[in-house]
XYZ file of C-alpha atoms in Angstrom:
522
model
C -26.566 69.397 32.909
C -25.616 68.160 29.367
C -24.450 65.203 31.174
C -27.362 64.732 33.134
C -29.352 64.827 29.857
C -27.620 62.104 28.379
C -27.687 59.861 30.777
C -31.741 59.977 30.767
C -31.595 59.361 27.607
C -29.319 56.337 27.823
C -31.930 55.049 30.394
C -34.870 55.513 28.073
C -33.281 53.329 25.602
C -31.081 50.955 27.989
C -33.551 50.416 31.022
C -37.129 51.633 29.804
C -39.421 54.038 30.636
C -40.292 53.023 34.314
C -36.492 54.044 35.121
C -36.305 56.685 32.993
C -39.096 58.245 34.684
C -37.943 57.938 38.008
C -35.431 60.431 37.240
C -37.719 63.179 36.108
C -40.709 62.880 38.450
C -40.424 63.771 42.515
C -40.323 60.199 44.488
C -42.943 60.900 46.724
C -43.870 59.118 49.768
C -46.110 56.253 49.071
C -48.557 57.722 51.402
C -49.065 60.725 48.775
C -48.195 58.790 45.741
C -47.998 55.270 45.717
C -46.776 53.854 42.714
C -48.919 52.126 40.296
C -50.191 48.593 40.848
C -48.803 45.682 38.707
C -50.268 42.396 38.653
C -48.236 39.585 40.106
C -46.691 36.786 38.197
C -47.296 33.134 39.548
C -43.607 31.938 38.383
C -41.449 31.437 41.308
C -37.511 32.191 41.429
C -35.296 30.667 39.156
C -32.834 29.318 41.457
C -30.708 25.999 41.454
C -29.164 24.758 44.897
C -26.318 23.542 42.339
C -25.626 26.769 40.535
C -27.611 30.069 42.227
C -27.005 33.146 40.199
C -26.941 31.582 36.974
C -29.450 34.064 35.636
C -32.019 36.747 37.079
C -34.945 35.885 38.923
C -37.949 35.621 37.355
C -40.062 38.767 37.605
C -42.795 38.607 40.048
C -45.042 41.439 42.238
C -45.265 41.120 45.970
C -48.768 39.981 47.275
C -50.380 41.553 49.753
C -49.175 40.057 53.145
C -51.910 41.723 55.289
C -55.601 42.101 54.521
C -55.601 45.153 56.298
C -53.501 46.895 54.220
C -52.338 45.391 50.983
C -48.620 46.355 49.867
C -48.567 47.820 46.086
C -45.730 46.895 43.724
C -44.425 48.964 41.206
C -42.440 47.561 37.835
C -38.995 47.806 37.367
C -37.395 47.411 34.081
C -36.407 44.120 32.455
C -32.968 43.254 32.977
C -30.738 41.330 30.193
C -29.705 37.881 30.940
C -26.982 37.302 32.888
C -24.091 35.634 31.292
C -23.549 31.965 32.656
C -20.950 31.320 35.588
C -17.727 29.369 34.498
C -17.893 25.878 35.338
C -15.030 23.541 36.206
C -14.663 20.169 34.869
C -15.718 18.467 38.385
C -19.286 20.716 38.246
C -17.739 23.271 40.741
C -18.386 27.036 39.622
C -15.536 28.960 39.400
C -14.828 32.048 41.480
C -16.732 34.917 40.381
C -15.919 38.694 41.185
C -19.925 39.638 41.976
C -19.362 36.148 44.470
C -20.373 32.509 44.144
C -21.905 29.559 46.279
C -21.129 26.341 46.783
C -24.145 24.061 48.001
C -22.967 20.900 49.948
C -25.705 17.906 50.546
C -25.258 16.665 54.071
C -24.664 12.892 54.579
C -25.419 11.049 57.486
C -22.596 11.137 60.853
C -20.912 8.026 61.052
C -18.147 8.560 63.769
C -18.131 6.256 66.357
C -19.022 9.102 68.616
C -22.158 9.556 66.847
C -22.899 5.761 66.697
C -23.221 5.557 70.084
C -26.061 7.780 70.495
C -27.863 5.528 68.063
C -28.783 6.147 64.289
C -31.610 8.286 64.527
C -30.438 11.197 67.089
C -26.664 11.161 65.105
C -27.760 13.425 62.770
C -26.180 14.377 59.533
C -22.966 16.543 58.508
C -19.770 16.517 56.683
C -16.031 15.497 57.650
C -13.462 18.315 56.995
C -12.899 18.702 53.572
C -11.322 21.414 51.473
C -13.437 24.132 49.309
C -13.192 26.690 47.023
C -12.817 29.968 49.462
C -16.067 31.422 51.113
C -16.609 33.733 53.818
C -20.189 32.743 55.350
C -21.952 29.702 55.895
C -25.376 28.380 56.693
C -27.780 25.272 56.295
C -30.602 25.569 54.104
C -33.522 22.730 53.757
C -36.407 22.245 51.383
C -39.458 23.496 53.366
C -39.573 26.567 54.245
C -42.153 25.660 57.108
C -40.701 22.784 58.567
C -38.328 23.624 61.740
C -34.690 22.643 62.740
C -35.296 21.501 66.304
C -31.652 20.862 67.237
C -27.869 22.268 67.047
C -26.043 23.183 63.816
C -22.048 23.696 64.399
C -19.326 24.459 61.801
C -15.722 24.964 62.140
C -13.663 26.089 59.613
C -9.846 26.621 57.924
C -8.519 30.021 57.171
C -7.646 30.163 53.573
C -3.919 29.218 53.278
C -3.860 27.926 56.648
C -3.476 24.432 58.153
C -5.383 24.902 61.874
C -8.792 25.000 62.474
C -11.305 27.182 64.090
C -13.250 26.011 67.200
C -16.565 24.923 66.992
C -19.177 27.637 66.435
C -22.733 27.753 66.449
C -25.478 28.567 63.823
C -28.484 29.906 64.771
C -31.295 27.715 63.884
C -34.158 29.896 64.546
C -34.446 31.915 61.901
C -37.708 31.090 60.415
C -39.213 34.638 61.797
C -36.843 36.465 59.421
C -39.166 35.817 56.585
C -41.847 37.262 54.375
C -45.116 37.053 55.756
C -47.356 34.061 55.206
C -49.766 34.102 52.145
C -47.384 36.520 50.427
C -46.236 35.961 46.808
C -42.715 35.776 48.179
C -43.580 33.292 50.815
C -45.778 30.950 48.554
C -43.297 31.196 45.470
C -42.340 27.803 45.593
C -38.669 29.086 45.965
C -38.190 29.703 49.257
C -36.549 27.408 51.815
C -35.943 26.571 55.073
C -32.642 27.960 56.629
C -30.441 28.795 59.486
C -29.119 32.141 59.911
C -26.108 32.973 58.110
C -22.754 32.858 60.097
C -19.929 35.018 59.070
C -16.476 33.009 59.249
C -14.178 35.258 57.309
C -11.828 33.812 54.581
C -11.765 29.927 54.413
C -11.306 26.954 52.330
C -11.870 24.452 54.607
C -15.272 23.251 56.152
C -16.536 20.693 58.535
C -20.318 20.572 59.726
C -22.622 18.822 62.194
C -26.192 18.952 62.389
C -27.600 17.023 65.468
C -31.520 16.309 66.120
C -32.571 17.043 69.390
C -34.375 14.330 71.522
C -38.027 13.438 71.383
C -37.632 12.272 75.069
C -34.798 13.097 77.180
C -34.867 9.500 78.966
C -34.317 7.534 75.652
C -31.337 9.367 73.351
C -31.669 6.850 70.650
C -35.140 9.147 70.139
C -34.735 12.220 68.394
C -36.857 15.090 66.531
C -36.704 13.803 62.997
C -34.637 16.527 60.951
C -35.949 18.490 57.966
C -35.559 16.835 54.407
C -32.853 17.964 51.954
C -30.038 19.554 54.217
C -27.696 21.309 52.633
C -24.696 22.988 53.783
C -24.209 26.790 52.018
C -20.861 28.314 51.527
C -20.970 31.881 50.289
C -18.343 33.967 48.857
C -18.829 37.754 48.717
C -16.890 38.560 45.590
C -14.868 41.679 45.141
C -15.581 45.160 46.550
C -16.592 47.525 44.294
C -13.430 49.622 42.949
C -13.829 53.215 43.648
C -14.051 55.571 40.549
C -12.549 58.724 39.767
C -14.131 61.938 41.330
C -16.267 63.943 38.886
C -18.490 67.029 39.357
C -21.757 66.333 40.612
C -24.677 68.458 40.391
C -26.271 69.996 43.829
C -29.805 70.560 44.244
C -32.366 68.406 45.773
C -29.836 65.878 46.876
C -28.460 68.995 49.429
C -24.742 69.309 49.499
C -22.640 68.386 46.707
C -22.267 64.686 46.455
C -18.939 64.675 44.921
C -17.673 64.796 48.943
C -19.364 62.442 51.001
C -18.287 62.554 54.578
C -16.140 59.559 55.458
C -17.877 56.895 57.211
C -16.578 55.272 60.450
C -14.066 52.704 60.280
C -14.145 52.046 56.821
C -11.841 53.816 54.407
C -13.091 57.026 52.407
C -16.457 55.395 50.717
C -16.608 54.980 46.714
C -16.684 59.107 45.557
C -20.374 59.625 44.613
C -20.123 60.096 40.243
C -22.541 60.347 37.784
C -20.781 57.092 35.813
C -20.325 57.380 32.070
C -22.636 54.071 31.300
C -25.193 52.311 33.487
C -26.090 48.405 33.049
C -30.193 47.894 33.064
C -29.366 46.291 36.668
C -27.490 49.216 38.503
C -29.818 51.775 36.596
C -33.176 50.212 37.967
C -31.511 50.041 41.479
C -30.288 53.606 41.601
C -32.853 55.565 39.730
C -35.194 55.090 42.773
C -32.616 57.075 44.807
C -31.898 59.915 42.224
C -34.194 62.380 44.277
C -31.458 61.678 46.962
C -27.843 61.974 45.319
C -26.504 61.878 41.850
C -27.853 58.213 39.573
C -25.415 55.914 40.099
C -24.145 57.542 43.901
C -22.250 55.484 45.894
C -23.171 57.218 48.767
C -26.268 59.373 49.855
C -24.680 62.042 51.608
C -26.093 63.338 54.893
C -28.077 66.487 55.530
C -28.781 68.636 58.688
C -32.292 68.870 60.136
C -32.931 72.341 58.348
C -31.671 71.025 55.022
C -33.752 68.026 55.376
C -36.529 69.958 56.254
C -36.305 71.811 53.356
C -35.904 69.101 50.733
C -37.902 65.806 51.809
C -41.210 64.969 50.586
C -43.396 63.978 53.344
C -46.854 62.759 54.555
C -49.136 65.194 55.356
C -48.514 66.757 58.951
C -44.769 65.323 59.279
C -42.955 68.497 59.743
C -41.438 70.011 61.614
C -40.804 66.680 63.399
C -38.104 65.001 60.996
C -34.508 63.820 62.033
C -31.517 64.836 59.656
C -31.074 62.992 57.058
C -27.854 60.472 57.854
C -25.360 59.252 55.239
C -26.517 56.003 53.698
C -24.168 53.994 51.563
C -26.187 52.617 48.672
C -26.566 49.133 47.187
C -24.201 50.189 44.473
C -21.689 51.515 47.222
C -21.838 48.055 49.040
C -21.490 46.390 45.625
C -24.684 44.742 45.316
C -25.586 42.239 42.280
C -28.956 43.266 41.144
C -29.022 40.219 38.805
C -29.423 38.144 42.079
C -32.717 39.930 43.305
C -36.065 40.226 41.481
C -36.638 43.197 39.173
C -39.685 44.407 40.828
C -39.834 46.567 43.775
C -42.798 46.175 46.179
C -43.992 48.832 48.160
C -46.499 49.267 51.246
C -48.502 52.241 51.733
C -46.574 53.915 54.582
C -43.859 53.487 57.732
C -45.439 53.207 60.850
C -43.073 51.542 62.655
C -39.348 50.189 62.535
C -38.245 46.862 64.054
C -34.732 46.276 65.016
C -32.803 43.055 64.594
C -29.295 41.607 65.572
C -28.129 39.498 61.915
C -27.103 36.731 64.132
C -23.786 36.436 62.197
C -21.161 36.613 64.764
C -19.221 39.808 65.621
C -15.757 38.520 64.410
C -15.747 41.119 61.154
C -14.113 44.532 60.925
C -16.234 47.419 59.574
C -13.786 47.224 56.492
C -15.521 43.922 55.835
C -18.809 44.844 56.617
C -20.140 45.409 52.616
C -18.474 41.850 52.236
C -20.517 40.592 54.722
C -23.767 42.560 53.409
C -23.324 41.136 49.979
C -22.768 37.631 51.769
C -26.030 38.035 53.440
C -27.893 38.743 49.924
C -26.502 36.170 48.266
C -27.659 33.679 51.120
C -30.922 35.218 51.238
C -31.766 35.561 47.627
C -30.168 32.459 46.222
C -30.239 29.842 49.081
C -33.100 30.859 50.808
C -34.953 31.766 47.808
C -35.929 35.479 48.829
C -36.843 37.927 46.211
C -34.116 40.472 47.608
C -32.506 40.767 50.986
C -34.697 40.468 53.863
C -33.671 43.783 55.950
C -34.738 47.537 54.760
C -31.353 48.835 56.034
C -28.220 47.345 57.961
C -26.011 48.991 60.297
C -22.521 47.683 60.834
C -20.307 48.185 64.418
C -19.038 51.395 63.322
C -22.495 52.826 62.838
C -22.357 53.149 58.965
C -25.942 53.130 57.662
C -26.513 50.578 54.491
C -29.570 50.564 52.230
C -30.997 47.190 52.156
C -33.858 45.720 50.178
C -34.006 47.672 47.062
C -36.797 50.114 46.083
C -35.398 53.434 47.426
C -34.602 54.577 50.959
C -37.062 57.038 51.592
C -39.840 55.029 50.169
C -42.204 52.316 52.217
C -40.523 49.436 50.479
C -41.566 46.021 51.618
C -39.190 43.825 53.433
C -38.944 40.428 54.847
C -37.760 40.886 58.474
C -40.576 40.515 60.720
C -42.907 37.638 59.923
C -46.177 38.777 60.275
C -45.451 42.617 60.600
C -43.719 43.082 57.005
C -46.508 45.514 55.929
C -46.151 49.432 56.743
C -42.833 48.827 58.777
C -39.021 48.797 58.155
C -36.366 46.144 59.407
C -33.252 47.616 60.486
C -30.369 44.643 61.076
C -27.640 45.562 63.241
C -24.407 43.445 61.499
C -23.529 40.986 64.843
C -24.987 38.870 67.785
C -25.689 40.796 70.584
C -27.073 37.947 73.102
C -24.554 38.290 75.542
C -22.468 41.037 74.001
C -23.243 44.903 74.083
C -23.910 46.833 70.856
C -21.218 49.216 70.390
C -22.681 52.702 71.037
C -22.095 53.800 67.531
C -24.395 51.406 65.977
C -27.422 52.281 68.501
C -26.433 56.209 68.004
C -26.856 54.953 64.183
C -30.219 53.442 64.917
C -31.616 56.441 66.465
C -30.397 58.721 63.340
C -31.782 56.397 60.854
C -34.966 55.630 63.108
C -35.283 59.825 63.443
C -35.702 60.587 59.648
C -37.167 57.722 58.030
C -40.019 57.736 60.975
C -40.103 61.411 60.398
C -40.732 61.207 56.688
C -44.013 59.169 57.698
C -44.633 61.356 60.736
C -44.143 58.490 63.354
C -42.894 59.424 66.625
C -40.310 57.149 67.514
C -41.298 56.963 71.434
C -44.817 56.690 70.391
C -47.152 53.813 70.215
C -48.583 51.878 67.189
C -51.303 49.323 66.476
C -50.382 46.948 64.117
C -52.388 43.884 62.503
C -51.096 40.359 62.416
C -50.336 38.582 59.091
C -49.914 35.446 61.413
C -46.250 35.126 63.221
C -46.559 32.454 65.462
C -46.872 34.690 68.572
C -50.066 36.676 67.320
C -52.572 35.342 65.110
C -53.766 36.395 61.597
C -55.776 40.008 61.846
C -55.124 40.279 65.344
C -54.201 43.925 66.352
C -51.314 44.208 68.406
C -49.921 47.687 70.432
C -46.257 47.939 69.939
C -43.742 50.619 70.393
C -42.837 52.547 67.272
C -39.236 51.601 68.039
C -39.623 47.627 68.615
C -37.499 44.505 68.632
C -37.926 41.746 66.682
C -38.819 39.978 69.692
C -41.728 42.218 70.640
C -43.289 40.566 67.303
C -42.453 36.953 67.101
C -41.132 34.345 69.984
C -37.127 35.197 69.319
C -34.409 35.756 70.738
C -33.576 38.580 68.284
C -32.227 41.516 68.218
C -30.521 39.712 71.240
C -31.027 40.722 75.135
C -28.203 43.316 74.983
C -29.625 45.141 71.960
C -32.974 45.222 73.151
C -31.992 46.731 76.442
C -30.776 49.893 74.371
C -34.049 50.542 72.577
C -35.099 52.934 75.233
C -32.010 54.521 74.266
C -32.437 54.865 70.718
C -36.202 55.681 71.009
C -35.303 58.967 73.162
C -32.472 60.138 71.289
C -34.402 59.593 67.838
C -37.038 61.520 69.096
C -34.862 64.523 70.114
C -33.467 64.361 66.850
C -37.027 64.953 65.340
C -37.073 68.056 67.901
C -39.437 66.152 69.940
């Protein structure tokens, strides 16, 4: 207890009253006790294509993306300025433990085969070149509203190797994974157009080609113009967080002792849940919102039985007894999120009425031990390359069924995400890591979707097998203000004209709904 009191005193000093209060006040569901409104700042994210991550983003609260039910923003602690990254003599940045990004402008393709199709259709790209080690790639451009009509392909060379991979396709239709139109996050001036990110593993060489589609199939020289400002982003995830020595951790509202979390499938034992001796302002701000579920600074929120969940959970009126058991969740600290990259403020909506399931379209060439690295790379790509306030998804699930906290703000709360354009308000976004257009999703991943939705939707009284009417914030598929009836557990394609979450994963959503409802006791 004395240790806990010292930590609370530390938070008051280094983080501020807001985060300190999160330790002493119950984290009620927003439907019962919504956070106080915070006036929005018009300042955009401070992100430079040449030096992403060089400093913390500016403070900005999320504005309402949907006129029907406006989300609310809660203030977060001011974080200290991050130290500037080391810079080489050639202008590139040295590798950092927290990760790094190389941003390279594309050039006109000039090979003989490219010239044969005419300059307009040749496209842009980069010839084979060396690079500092990276593991994830993507292409971004200046205008977030512009679409890339064409193909993007990359091939890479494994670090220390000499052979090159085959050409790999990068998913170009990524605009539907974004903040809603008209929201502060969307209109900040920092958001860029972007492809989906592609995980390529540890690499130090790259080649890319971007070719526009033909405006008229009869004339190959005529092509749809490519967006302005095309750049190749090479993202290094940085090192995994180091395990910390085991310490005694209190029990109580968090349920079982968090010092002995369950081992997650496909991973070594996750970092031991501890109460650290000291926290930075950034890590304290992120972890304090989960302090009701696990000790401050926990790497894992432990699983509970259904009875334990019903006994300890703070829920919306009428939600009990239909609440699924809380699954184990690897926190942002557990997968190594650098809290300096996101905006300091958290943004919330009033409730969680539905869940949208996605695939990350990052490919399936990863191991579950690499999933935290992949998440750190996606997080950096979303914030530093695409200009978003945080990672877009509320949760992520790897192929072994491990569940990860996504966008910061508290796993039990109605955090506003940027996952389903037009339908981010009062919903949650769950990304299964991988590409499931022609590959079946692992049963463990589908089962994890069921477990997560049974618990999280149950906190807000939602029936996984039910229907819900949502109001569109403007998605391209549905005009702004249109009321749309959907499944409570829907695929991304239900809200937007997209292939996501892949045909094979989409077919499994019926199974996920049935299992989720059973876990709730329905």
